[in-house]
Tab-separated table of C-alpha atoms and ligand atoms in Angstrom:
chain	number	residue	atom	x	y	z
A	1	UNK	CA	0.000	0.000	0.000
A	2	UNK	CA	1.316	3.461	-0.924
A	3	UNK	CA	1.845	5.748	2.074
A	4	UNK	CA	-0.583	8.479	0.965
A	5	UNK	CA	-3.339	6.010	0.052
A	6	UNK	CA	-6.473	6.135	2.253
A	7	UNK	CA	-7.632	2.765	3.586
A	8	UNK	CA	-11.033	1.388	4.554
A	9	UNK	CA	-12.202	-1.786	6.265
A	10	UNK	CA	-15.610	-3.081	5.158
A	11	UNK	CA	-17.499	-5.695	7.156
A	12	UNK	CA	-20.168	-7.301	4.964
A	13	UNK	CA	-18.093	-6.821	1.806
A	14	UNK	CA	-19.652	-9.889	0.139
A	15	UNK	CA	-23.159	-8.415	0.513
A	16	UNK	CA	-25.127	-6.105	-1.775
A	17	UNK	CA	-23.949	-2.797	-0.251
A	18	UNK	CA	-20.428	-4.055	0.442
A	19	UNK	CA	-19.896	-4.790	-3.239
A	20	UNK	CA	-21.085	-1.349	-4.442
A	21	UNK	CA	-19.144	0.437	-1.705
A	22	UNK	CA	-15.969	-1.451	-2.637
A	23	UNK	CA	-16.341	-0.350	-6.267
A	24	UNK	CA	-16.960	3.230	-5.129
A	25	UNK	CA	-13.953	3.395	-2.763
A	26	UNK	CA	-11.572	1.728	-5.212
A	27	UNK	CA	-12.616	4.265	-7.836
A	28	UNK	CA	-11.673	6.974	-5.289
A	29	UNK	CA	-8.205	5.427	-4.905
A	30	UNK	CA	-8.691	3.671	-1.542
A	31	UNK	CA	-7.021	0.494	-0.364
A	32	UNK	CA	-9.964	-1.671	0.715
A	33	UNK	CA	-9.777	-4.417	3.343
A	34	UNK	CA	-12.791	-6.713	3.361
A	35	UNK	CA	-13.794	-8.900	6.278
A	36	UNK	CA	-15.022	-12.272	4.967
A	37	UNK	CA	-16.524	-15.208	6.833
A	38	UNK	CA	-15.649	-18.788	6.225
A	39	UNK	CA	-18.472	-20.518	4.329
A	40	UNK	CA	-18.796	-24.025	2.910
A	41	UNK	CA	-19.533	-22.619	-0.545
A	42	UNK	CA	-17.590	-19.714	-2.010
A	43	UNK	CA	-19.841	-16.646	-1.766
A	44	UNK	CA	-17.839	-13.877	-3.454
A	45	UNK	CA	-19.826	-13.612	-6.674
A	46	UNK	CA	-20.699	-9.926	-6.022
A	47	UNK	CA	-17.037	-8.912	-5.733
A	48	UNK	CA	-15.291	-11.395	-8.048
A	49	UNK	CA	-15.011	-8.808	-10.827
A	50	UNK	CA	-13.248	-6.382	-8.455
A	51	UNK	CA	-10.856	-9.061	-7.182
A	52	UNK	CA	-9.927	-9.754	-10.797
A	53	UNK	CA	-9.573	-6.136	-11.955
A	54	UNK	CA	-8.060	-4.461	-8.878
A	55	UNK	CA	-6.095	-7.080	-6.899
A	56	UNK	CA	-3.682	-4.423	-5.579
A	57	UNK	CA	-6.461	-2.337	-4.031
A	58	UNK	CA	-8.483	-5.093	-2.392
A	59	UNK	CA	-7.481	-7.526	0.312
A	60	UNK	CA	-9.887	-10.011	1.874
A	61	UNK	CA	-9.287	-11.123	5.441
A	62	UNK	CA	-11.026	-13.881	7.378
A	63	UNK	CA	-12.884	-12.664	10.434
A	64	UNK	CA	-16.353	-12.538	11.952
A	65	UNK	CA	-18.417	-10.027	13.893
A	66	UNK	CA	-19.026	-12.768	16.465
A	67	UNK	CA	-15.280	-13.209	17.029
A	68	UNK	CA	-13.661	-10.353	18.981
A	69	UNK	CA	-10.128	-11.647	18.633
A	70	UNK	CA	-10.333	-11.580	14.826
A	71	UNK	CA	-11.569	-7.973	14.920
A	72	UNK	CA	-8.784	-6.899	17.274
A	73	UNK	CA	-6.142	-8.620	15.184
A	74	UNK	CA	-7.372	-7.067	11.921
A	75	UNK	CA	-7.532	-3.531	13.339
A	76	UNK	CA	-4.109	-3.840	14.912
A	77	UNK	CA	-2.539	-5.081	11.688
A	78	UNK	CA	-4.251	-2.894	9.060
A	79	UNK	CA	-5.185	0.307	11.044
A	80	UNK	CA	-7.799	1.478	8.513
A	81	UNK	CA	-8.643	5.198	8.207
A	82	UNK	CA	-12.345	4.401	7.754
A	83	UNK	CA	-14.519	1.469	8.820
A	84	UNK	CA	-17.875	0.651	7.249
A	85	UNK	CA	-19.802	-1.786	9.456
A	86	UNK	CA	-22.218	-3.360	6.975
A	87	UNK	CA	-22.002	-6.969	8.215
A	88	UNK	CA	-25.302	-8.273	9.554
A	89	UNK	CA	-27.976	-10.961	9.532
A	90	UNK	CA	-30.005	-8.541	7.447
A	91	UNK	CA	-33.281	-10.416	6.813
A	92	UNK	CA	-36.126	-9.110	8.976
A	93	UNK	CA	-38.455	-12.120	8.455
A	94	UNK	CA	-35.703	-14.626	9.267
A	95	UNK	CA	-34.767	-12.690	12.427
A	96	UNK	CA	-37.987	-14.025	14.011
A	97	UNK	CA	-36.595	-17.568	13.509
A	98	UNK	CA	-33.054	-16.791	14.760
A	99	UNK	CA	-33.471	-13.854	17.167
A	100	UNK	CA	-30.502	-14.655	19.403
A	101	UNK	CA	-28.071	-15.090	16.508
A	102	UNK	CA	-29.383	-11.913	14.848
A	103	UNK	CA	-28.857	-9.943	18.066
A	104	UNK	CA	-25.390	-11.392	18.533
A	105	UNK	CA	-24.125	-10.471	15.072
A	106	UNK	CA	-25.968	-7.171	14.541
A	107	UNK	CA	-26.044	-5.821	18.085
A	108	UNK	CA	-23.105	-7.301	19.975
A	109	UNK	CA	-21.092	-7.521	16.735
A	110	UNK	CA	-21.211	-3.734	16.472
A	111	UNK	CA	-20.133	-3.406	20.115
A	112	UNK	CA	-17.256	-5.848	19.516
A	113	UNK	CA	-16.051	-3.723	16.612
A	114	UNK	CA	-16.338	-0.451	18.554
A	115	UNK	CA	-14.566	-1.913	21.525
A	116	UNK	CA	-11.806	-3.381	19.351
A	117	UNK	CA	-11.192	0.167	18.063
A	118	UNK	CA	-10.915	1.372	21.679
A	119	UNK	CA	-8.687	-1.518	22.764
A	120	UNK	CA	-6.295	-1.180	19.845
A	121	UNK	CA	-6.191	2.575	20.400
A	122	UNK	CA	-6.715	3.712	16.807
A	123	UNK	CA	-8.993	6.580	15.724
A	124	UNK	CA	-10.670	5.559	12.459
A	125	UNK	CA	-13.917	7.103	11.242
A	126	UNK	CA	-16.778	4.597	11.509
A	127	UNK	CA	-19.996	4.194	9.549
A	128	UNK	CA	-22.724	2.098	11.202
A	129	UNK	CA	-25.399	0.572	8.931
A	130	UNK	CA	-28.530	1.591	10.810
A	131	UNK	CA	-31.959	1.004	9.366
A	132	UNK	CA	-35.387	2.530	8.797
A	133	UNK	CA	-36.696	-0.650	10.488
A	134	UNK	CA	-35.923	1.235	13.727
A	135	UNK	CA	-39.079	3.327	13.153
A	136	UNK	CA	-41.245	0.190	12.954
A	137	UNK	CA	-44.746	1.290	13.913
A	138	UNK	CA	-44.251	4.836	12.732
A	139	UNK	CA	-45.319	7.763	14.886
A	140	UNK	CA	-44.969	10.455	12.189
A	141	UNK	CA	-44.460	10.695	8.438
A	142	UNK	CA	-42.152	11.194	6.759
A	143	UNK	CA	-39.595	9.841	9.217
A	144	UNK	CA	-36.597	12.033	10.094
A	145	UNK	CA	-33.537	11.777	12.360
A	146	UNK	CA	-35.752	12.838	15.300
A	147	UNK	CA	-38.686	10.454	14.751
A	148	UNK	CA	-39.249	8.095	17.703
A	149	UNK	CA	-38.160	4.465	17.279
A	150	UNK	CA	-40.603	1.575	17.722
A	151	UNK	CA	-38.792	-1.589	16.515
A	152	UNK	CA	-41.065	-4.408	15.344
A	153	UNK	CA	-38.691	-7.383	14.936
A	154	UNK	CA	-35.637	-8.996	16.549
A	155	UNK	CA	-33.684	-7.523	13.607
A	156	UNK	CA	-34.904	-4.001	14.389
A	157	UNK	CA	-34.198	-4.456	18.126
A	158	UNK	CA	-30.649	-5.606	17.363
A	159	UNK	CA	-30.155	-2.558	15.112
A	160	UNK	CA	-31.513	-0.292	17.877
A	161	UNK	CA	-28.791	-1.540	20.229
A	162	UNK	CA	-26.172	-1.011	17.505
A	163	UNK	CA	-27.487	2.518	16.843
A	164	UNK	CA	-27.311	3.560	20.487
A	165	UNK	CA	-23.962	1.916	21.256
A	166	UNK	CA	-22.499	3.733	18.232
A	167	UNK	CA	-23.784	7.033	19.636
A	168	UNK	CA	-22.452	6.102	23.068
A	169	UNK	CA	-18.926	5.429	21.779
A	170	UNK	CA	-19.082	8.756	19.943
A	171	UNK	CA	-20.005	10.588	23.155
A	172	UNK	CA	-17.881	8.595	25.612
A	173	UNK	CA	-14.681	8.164	23.602
A	174	UNK	CA	-14.932	10.968	20.997
A	175	UNK	CA	-14.985	8.399	18.212
A	176	UNK	CA	-15.930	9.776	14.793
A	177	UNK	CA	-18.903	7.432	14.372
A	178	UNK	CA	-22.005	7.995	12.220
A	179	UNK	CA	-25.314	6.161	11.956
A	180	UNK	CA	-26.718	6.065	8.435
A	181	UNK	CA	-30.444	5.398	8.861
A	182	UNK	CA	-30.963	3.931	5.430
A	183	UNK	CA	-34.376	3.140	4.017
A	184	UNK	CA	-34.753	0.054	1.790
A	185	UNK	CA	-32.320	0.029	-1.089
A	186	UNK	CA	-32.188	-2.574	-3.786
A	187	UNK	CA	-30.337	-3.579	-6.939
A	188	UNK	CA	-29.769	-6.527	-9.261
A	189	UNK	CA	-27.320	-7.708	-6.549
A	190	UNK	CA	-30.053	-7.887	-3.875
A	191	UNK	CA	-30.366	-11.346	-2.253
A	192	UNK	CA	-33.156	-13.389	-3.776
A	193	UNK	CA	-35.283	-13.577	-0.599
A	194	UNK	CA	-35.958	-9.831	-0.259
A	195	UNK	CA	-39.228	-8.827	-1.834
A	196	UNK	CA	-38.001	-6.679	-4.760
A	197	UNK	CA	-35.547	-9.271	-6.067
A	198	UNK	CA	-37.958	-12.126	-5.346
A	199	UNK	CA	-40.517	-10.363	-7.534
A	200	UNK	CA	-38.191	-9.554	-10.456
A	201	UNK	CA	-36.474	-12.950	-10.455
A	202	UNK	CA	-39.746	-14.897	-10.154
A	203	UNK	CA	-41.434	-12.906	-12.927
A	204	UNK	CA	-38.408	-13.451	-15.183
A	205	UNK	CA	-38.610	-17.202	-14.457
A	206	UNK	CA	-42.371	-17.268	-15.110
A	207	UNK	CA	-41.829	-15.411	-18.399
A	208	UNK	CA	-39.237	-18.005	-19.464
A	209	UNK	CA	-41.272	-21.019	-18.329
A	210	UNK	CA	-39.075	-21.999	-15.341
A	211	UNK	CA	-41.688	-21.208	-12.665
A	212	UNK	CA	-45.520	-21.086	-12.542
A	213	UNK	CA	-46.285	-18.619	-9.768
A	214	UNK	CA	-44.904	-15.924	-7.525
A	215	UNK	CA	-45.998	-16.515	-3.914
A	216	UNK	CA	-45.886	-13.466	-1.640
A	217	UNK	CA	-46.971	-12.415	1.864
A	218	UNK	CA	-48.327	-8.968	2.767
A	219	UNK	CA	-49.129	-7.003	-0.410
A	220	UNK	CA	-50.269	-3.909	1.521
A	221	UNK	CA	-46.895	-3.036	3.109
A	222	UNK	CA	-45.389	0.216	1.859
A	223	UNK	CA	-41.689	0.882	1.482
A	224	UNK	CA	-39.453	3.768	0.422
A	225	UNK	CA	-37.204	1.965	-2.080
A	226	UNK	CA	-33.975	3.460	-3.499
A	227	UNK	CA	-31.019	2.183	-5.511
A	228	UNK	CA	-28.117	0.704	-3.489
A	229	UNK	CA	-25.536	2.201	-5.831
A	230	UNK	CA	-26.809	5.723	-5.017
A	231	UNK	CA	-26.885	4.995	-1.275
A	232	UNK	CA	-23.259	3.876	-0.792
A	233	UNK	CA	-22.101	7.355	-1.798
A	234	UNK	CA	-24.041	8.761	1.180
A	235	UNK	CA	-22.168	6.379	3.521
A	236	UNK	CA	-18.844	7.752	2.308
A	237	UNK	CA	-20.017	11.382	2.440
A	238	UNK	CA	-20.935	11.002	6.135
A	239	UNK	CA	-17.303	10.147	6.919
A	240	UNK	CA	-15.927	13.114	4.937
A	241	UNK	CA	-17.611	15.740	7.188
A	242	UNK	CA	-15.906	17.712	9.956
A	243	UNK	CA	-18.257	16.362	12.626
A	244	UNK	CA	-19.797	12.906	13.113
A	245	UNK	CA	-23.601	12.799	12.972
A	246	UNK	CA	-26.593	10.580	12.070
A	247	UNK	CA	-28.458	10.893	8.768
A	248	UNK	CA	-31.618	9.553	7.139
A	249	UNK	CA	-31.059	8.346	3.569
A	250	UNK	CA	-34.264	7.854	1.579
A	251	UNK	CA	-36.151	8.834	-1.572
A	252	UNK	CA	-39.249	10.321	0.110
A	253	UNK	CA	-41.511	8.203	-2.106
A	254	UNK	CA	-43.367	5.120	-0.930
A	255	UNK	CA	-45.063	2.242	-2.782
A	256	UNK	CA	-46.947	-0.935	-1.906
A	257	UNK	CA	-45.738	-4.451	-2.723
A	258	UNK	CA	-48.730	-4.626	-5.081
A	259	UNK	CA	-47.425	-1.615	-7.046
A	260	UNK	CA	-43.967	-3.205	-7.161
A	261	UNK	CA	-45.460	-6.347	-8.743
A	262	UNK	CA	-47.465	-4.285	-11.269
A	263	UNK	CA	-44.473	-2.196	-12.405
A	264	UNK	CA	-42.105	-5.183	-12.575
A	265	UNK	CA	-44.828	-7.122	-14.426
A	266	UNK	CA	-45.228	-4.342	-16.960
A	267	UNK	CA	-41.460	-4.295	-17.605
A	268	UNK	CA	-41.689	-8.038	-18.234
A	269	UNK	CA	-44.667	-7.900	-20.629
A	270	UNK	CA	-47.396	-8.923	-18.130
A	271	UNK	CA	-50.531	-6.949	-17.319
A	272	UNK	CA	-51.386	-7.954	-13.767
A	273	UNK	CA	-54.953	-7.523	-12.496
A	274	UNK	CA	-55.933	-8.276	-8.898
A	275	UNK	CA	-58.876	-10.311	-7.588
A	276	UNK	CA	-59.911	-11.221	-4.034
A	277	UNK	CA	-58.486	-9.894	-0.795
A	278	UNK	CA	-56.190	-10.841	2.101
A	279	UNK	CA	-54.656	-14.278	1.737
A	280	UNK	CA	-57.166	-15.044	-1.061
A	281	UNK	CA	-55.858	-12.276	-3.273
A	282	UNK	CA	-54.476	-13.379	-6.645
A	283	UNK	CA	-52.805	-11.596	-9.546
A	284	UNK	CA	-53.896	-12.578	-13.048
A	285	UNK	CA	-51.962	-11.780	-16.207
A	286	UNK	CA	-54.735	-10.416	-18.425
A	287	UNK	CA	-52.629	-11.154	-21.532
A	288	UNK	CA	-52.517	-14.949	-20.960
A	289	UNK	CA	-55.355	-15.272	-18.413
A	290	UNK	CA	-52.976	-17.179	-16.072
A	291	UNK	CA	-52.872	-16.706	-12.317
A	292	UNK	CA	-49.245	-15.737	-11.719
A	293	UNK	CA	-49.352	-14.225	-8.218
A	294	UNK	CA	-50.712	-15.839	-5.050
A	295	UNK	CA	-50.376	-15.059	-1.358
A	296	UNK	CA	-49.395	-17.342	1.507
A	297	UNK	CA	-49.364	-17.123	5.273
A	298	UNK	CA	-45.807	-18.485	5.144
A	299	UNK	CA	-44.468	-14.996	4.347
A	300	UNK	CA	-46.557	-13.067	6.888
A	301	UNK	CA	-44.443	-11.773	9.792
A	302	UNK	CA	-45.499	-12.037	13.469
A	303	UNK	CA	-45.339	-8.229	13.650
A	304	UNK	CA	-45.120	-6.136	10.501
A	305	UNK	CA	-43.829	-2.697	9.556
A	306	UNK	CA	-46.746	-1.357	7.521
A	307	UNK	CA	-45.387	1.915	6.227
A	308	UNK	CA	-42.028	3.629	5.756
A	309	UNK	CA	-41.261	6.927	4.056
A	310	UNK	CA	-38.075	8.854	4.780
A	311	UNK	CA	-37.170	12.538	4.755
A	312	UNK	CA	-33.495	12.983	3.838
A	313	UNK	CA	-33.520	16.807	3.961
A	314	UNK	CA	-30.600	16.844	6.422
A	315	UNK	CA	-28.482	14.709	4.062
A	316	UNK	CA	-29.310	17.086	1.216
A	317	UNK	CA	-28.369	20.163	3.254
A	318	UNK	CA	-25.162	18.868	4.852
A	319	UNK	CA	-23.917	16.046	2.618
A	320	UNK	CA	-25.353	17.518	-0.614
A	321	UNK	CA	-26.694	14.017	-1.237
A	322	UNK	CA	-29.888	13.157	-3.046
A	323	UNK	CA	-31.148	9.970	-4.724
A	324	UNK	CA	-30.631	9.715	-8.480
A	325	UNK	CA	-32.806	6.712	-9.368
A	326	UNK	CA	-36.608	6.595	-9.212
A	327	UNK	CA	-38.591	3.576	-8.021
A	328	UNK	CA	-39.751	2.881	-11.574
A	329	UNK	CA	-36.200	3.064	-12.966
A	330	UNK	CA	-34.932	0.823	-10.167
A	331	UNK	CA	-37.640	-1.801	-10.741
A	332	UNK	CA	-37.035	-1.730	-14.471
A	333	UNK	CA	-33.284	-2.109	-14.166
A	334	UNK	CA	-33.702	-5.075	-11.791
A	335	UNK	CA	-36.291	-6.646	-14.111
A	336	UNK	CA	-34.074	-6.207	-17.185
A	337	UNK	CA	-31.082	-7.693	-15.351
A	338	UNK	CA	-33.002	-10.809	-14.264
A	339	UNK	CA	-34.479	-11.310	-17.733
A	340	UNK	CA	-31.005	-10.986	-19.260
A	341	UNK	CA	-29.395	-13.423	-16.805
A	342	UNK	CA	-32.052	-16.055	-17.498
A	343	UNK	CA	-31.654	-15.698	-21.257
A	344	UNK	CA	-27.889	-16.199	-20.827
A	345	UNK	CA	-28.562	-19.530	-19.034
A	346	UNK	CA	-30.296	-20.718	-22.217
I	401	LIG	P1	-26.606	-8.297	2.768
I	401	LIG	O1	-26.567	-8.294	1.288
I	401	LIG	O2	-27.435	-9.298	3.495
I	401	LIG	O3	-25.081	-8.453	3.277
I	401	LIG	C1	-24.799	-8.731	4.611
I	401	LIG	C2	-23.293	-8.949	4.741
I	401	LIG	O4	-22.996	-9.209	6.121
I	401	LIG	C3	-22.753	-10.140	3.948
I	401	LIG	O5	-21.503	-9.812	3.410
I	401	LIG	C4	-22.593	-11.193	5.022
I	401	LIG	O6	-21.596	-12.157	4.732
I	401	LIG	C5	-22.137	-10.323	6.193
I	401	LIG	N1	-22.252	-10.991	7.485
I	401	LIG	C6	-23.300	-11.683	7.968
I	401	LIG	N2	-23.004	-12.181	9.180
I	401	LIG	C7	-21.747	-11.787	9.459
I	401	LIG	C8	-20.872	-12.015	10.563
I	401	LIG	N3	-21.227	-12.765	11.596
I	401	LIG	N4	-19.635	-11.465	10.532
I	401	LIG	C9	-19.247	-10.728	9.456
I	401	LIG	N5	-20.026	-10.493	8.378
I	401	LIG	C10	-21.260	-11.029	8.392
I	401	LIG	O7	-27.027	-6.862	3.332
I	401	LIG	P2	-27.052	-5.439	2.579
I	401	LIG	O8	-28.385	-5.264	1.961
I	401	LIG	O9	-25.825	-5.276	1.801
I	401	LIG	O10	-27.020	-4.458	3.842
I	401	LIG	C11	-25.804	-3.990	4.397
I	401	LIG	C12	-26.056	-3.503	5.821
I	401	LIG	O11	-27.000	-2.435	5.796
I	401	LIG	C13	-26.643	-4.538	6.773
I	401	LIG	O12	-26.121	-4.271	8.041
I	401	LIG	C14	-28.128	-4.248	6.750
I	401	LIG	O13	-28.720	-4.687	7.940
I	401	LIG	C15	-28.117	-2.745	6.630
I	401	LIG	N6	-29.272	-2.128	5.962
I	401	LIG	C16	-29.649	-2.569	4.735
I	401	LIG	C17	-30.704	-1.943	4.087
I	401	LIG	C18	-31.165	-2.387	2.716
I	401	LIG	O14	-32.276	-2.019	2.330
I	401	LIG	N7	-30.340	-3.112	1.964
I	401	LIG	C19	-31.357	-0.854	4.706
I	401	LIG	C20	-30.921	-0.428	5.953
I	401	LIG	C21	-29.867	-1.058	6.576
I	401	LIG	P3	-21.947	-13.527	3.914
I	401	LIG	O15	-21.915	-13.140	2.460
I	401	LIG	O16	-20.834	-14.399	4.337
I	401	LIG	O17	-23.296	-13.971	4.371
I	402	LIG	O1	-37.859	-6.959	1.167
I	402	LIG	P1	-38.127	-7.160	2.601
I	402	LIG	O2	-37.787	-8.495	3.188
I	402	LIG	O3	-37.397	-5.966	3.357
I	402	LIG	P2	-37.603	-5.317	4.800
I	402	LIG	O4	-38.249	-6.241	5.753
I	402	LIG	O5	-38.259	-4.005	4.598
I	402	LIG	O6	-36.086	-5.127	5.283
I	402	LIG	C1	-35.092	-4.595	4.412
I	402	LIG	O7	-35.058	-3.202	4.546
I	402	LIG	C2	-34.671	-2.724	5.849
I	402	LIG	C3	-34.700	-1.193	5.800
I	402	LIG	O8	-36.000	-0.744	6.097
I	402	LIG	C4	-33.285	-3.243	6.160
I	402	LIG	F1	-32.882	-2.771	7.369
I	402	LIG	C5	-33.289	-4.762	6.154
I	402	LIG	O9	-31.941	-5.234	6.372
I	402	LIG	C6	-33.753	-5.240	4.787
I	402	LIG	O10	-32.786	-4.873	3.830
I	402	LIG	O11	-39.679	-6.912	2.906
I	402	LIG	C7	-40.329	-5.720	2.527
I	402	LIG	C8	-41.824	-5.865	2.750
I	402	LIG	C9	-42.203	-6.385	4.138
I	402	LIG	O12	-43.301	-5.647	4.596
I	402	LIG	C10	-42.634	-7.823	3.900
I	402	LIG	O13	-43.601	-8.318	4.811
I	402	LIG	O14	-42.317	-6.843	1.821
I	402	LIG	C11	-43.215	-7.699	2.497
I	402	LIG	N1	-43.287	-8.967	1.772
I	402	LIG	C12	-44.417	-9.455	1.183
I	402	LIG	N2	-44.163	-10.648	0.634
I	402	LIG	C13	-42.297	-9.854	1.589
I	402	LIG	C14	-42.843	-10.923	0.878
I	402	LIG	N3	-40.990	-9.821	1.968
I	402	LIG	C15	-40.229	-10.884	1.622
I	402	LIG	N4	-38.912	-10.855	1.968
I	402	LIG	N5	-40.722	-11.959	0.936
I	402	LIG	C16	-42.039	-12.023	0.547
I	402	LIG	O15	-42.471	-13.014	-0.055
């Protein structure tokens, strides 16, 4: 590493955001260290292209947010200028099945990282991946940095602990630590069991005859969806300010799951019309007359977040950040990518 080169450690580098952030930082000339977990199957498909193109600017290191000694060792050895803590069990629905594990990785994992920084005695700038799930049952709309939290899942509770412990280390130890309260952000790299990607991938499979139906849970939920590639820039901007602070990152627009299915369907050549209600609701493609969407209790959560809509005015004023990609553009680009990937399989 050249002496004047800035360095960053990313936990969660193999995930959706980690891969876009790595591209972004490498483009800015950073040396990037990525924390990777051991897994039985190689799971680096999102960053393989970067490993190939920029081997001198990217180094992957084995570690885990549940393993303090690995975090201490990595910080001591690489002393990064910036740390982006993106690693998490990030699926809200699954957090109801594995609440203790989710809390350990997301909540205590963040504490382990903060405390490793303190123990090693370095002063990096830290970004904490906080979430709009903190708002849960919302008390005002749109949600801002001052809106009250009401977490509705083990995932959201674990992120609440991480949010507050990040603030505490900022106040107690003068650490430059920021919470980015990011609303849902998606991309063609989104894991297949989040609703946007599940919809685009399933519709692409239905179109190509690999699948009959798309089975969903709550169609009424409303989310403020942005593009992950736009959002990683905001993470970096937070760490380039003079003072550490917390910021909402959102589009300010909200849509139902039903609208998501309609727009993705349109981009795929379907015209979806709805019949019935609740768990009996179905979506029919009026072009073919086939039922292509059904609902199932399997995907209904024990407690749901019905509505999210963020106000990122503070990010606009201080970071000069605003989203560049609309919901329709995002859905279309995800739909086109899944259609293209399936055609390449043929
Ligand atoms: P993602 O695609 O699920 O990626 C999660 C990453 O965390 C993966 O690289 C995963 O590694 C890693 N990880 C999981 N457990 C770990 C552990 N014990 N130790 C170290 N790393 C671990 O998530 P994402 O969508 O990129 O989100 C990034 C972060 O932002 C997460 O913290 C998420 O909770 C938060 N967030 C996301 C959104 C959103 O809409 N995407 C919104 C707000 C906040 P493997 O590849 O090995 O599983
Ligand atoms: O796509 P989702 O699983 O995302 P969710 O729960 O909003 O969480 C995502 O965004 C958070 C930010 O607000 C992040 F912190 C978190 O890490 C993650 O990235 O579900 C969105 C909505 C929910 O209301 C869910 O009940 O879609 C509804 N939904 C309906 N049918 C479904 C399905 N969700 C999934 N995953 N699968 C379904 O079949």
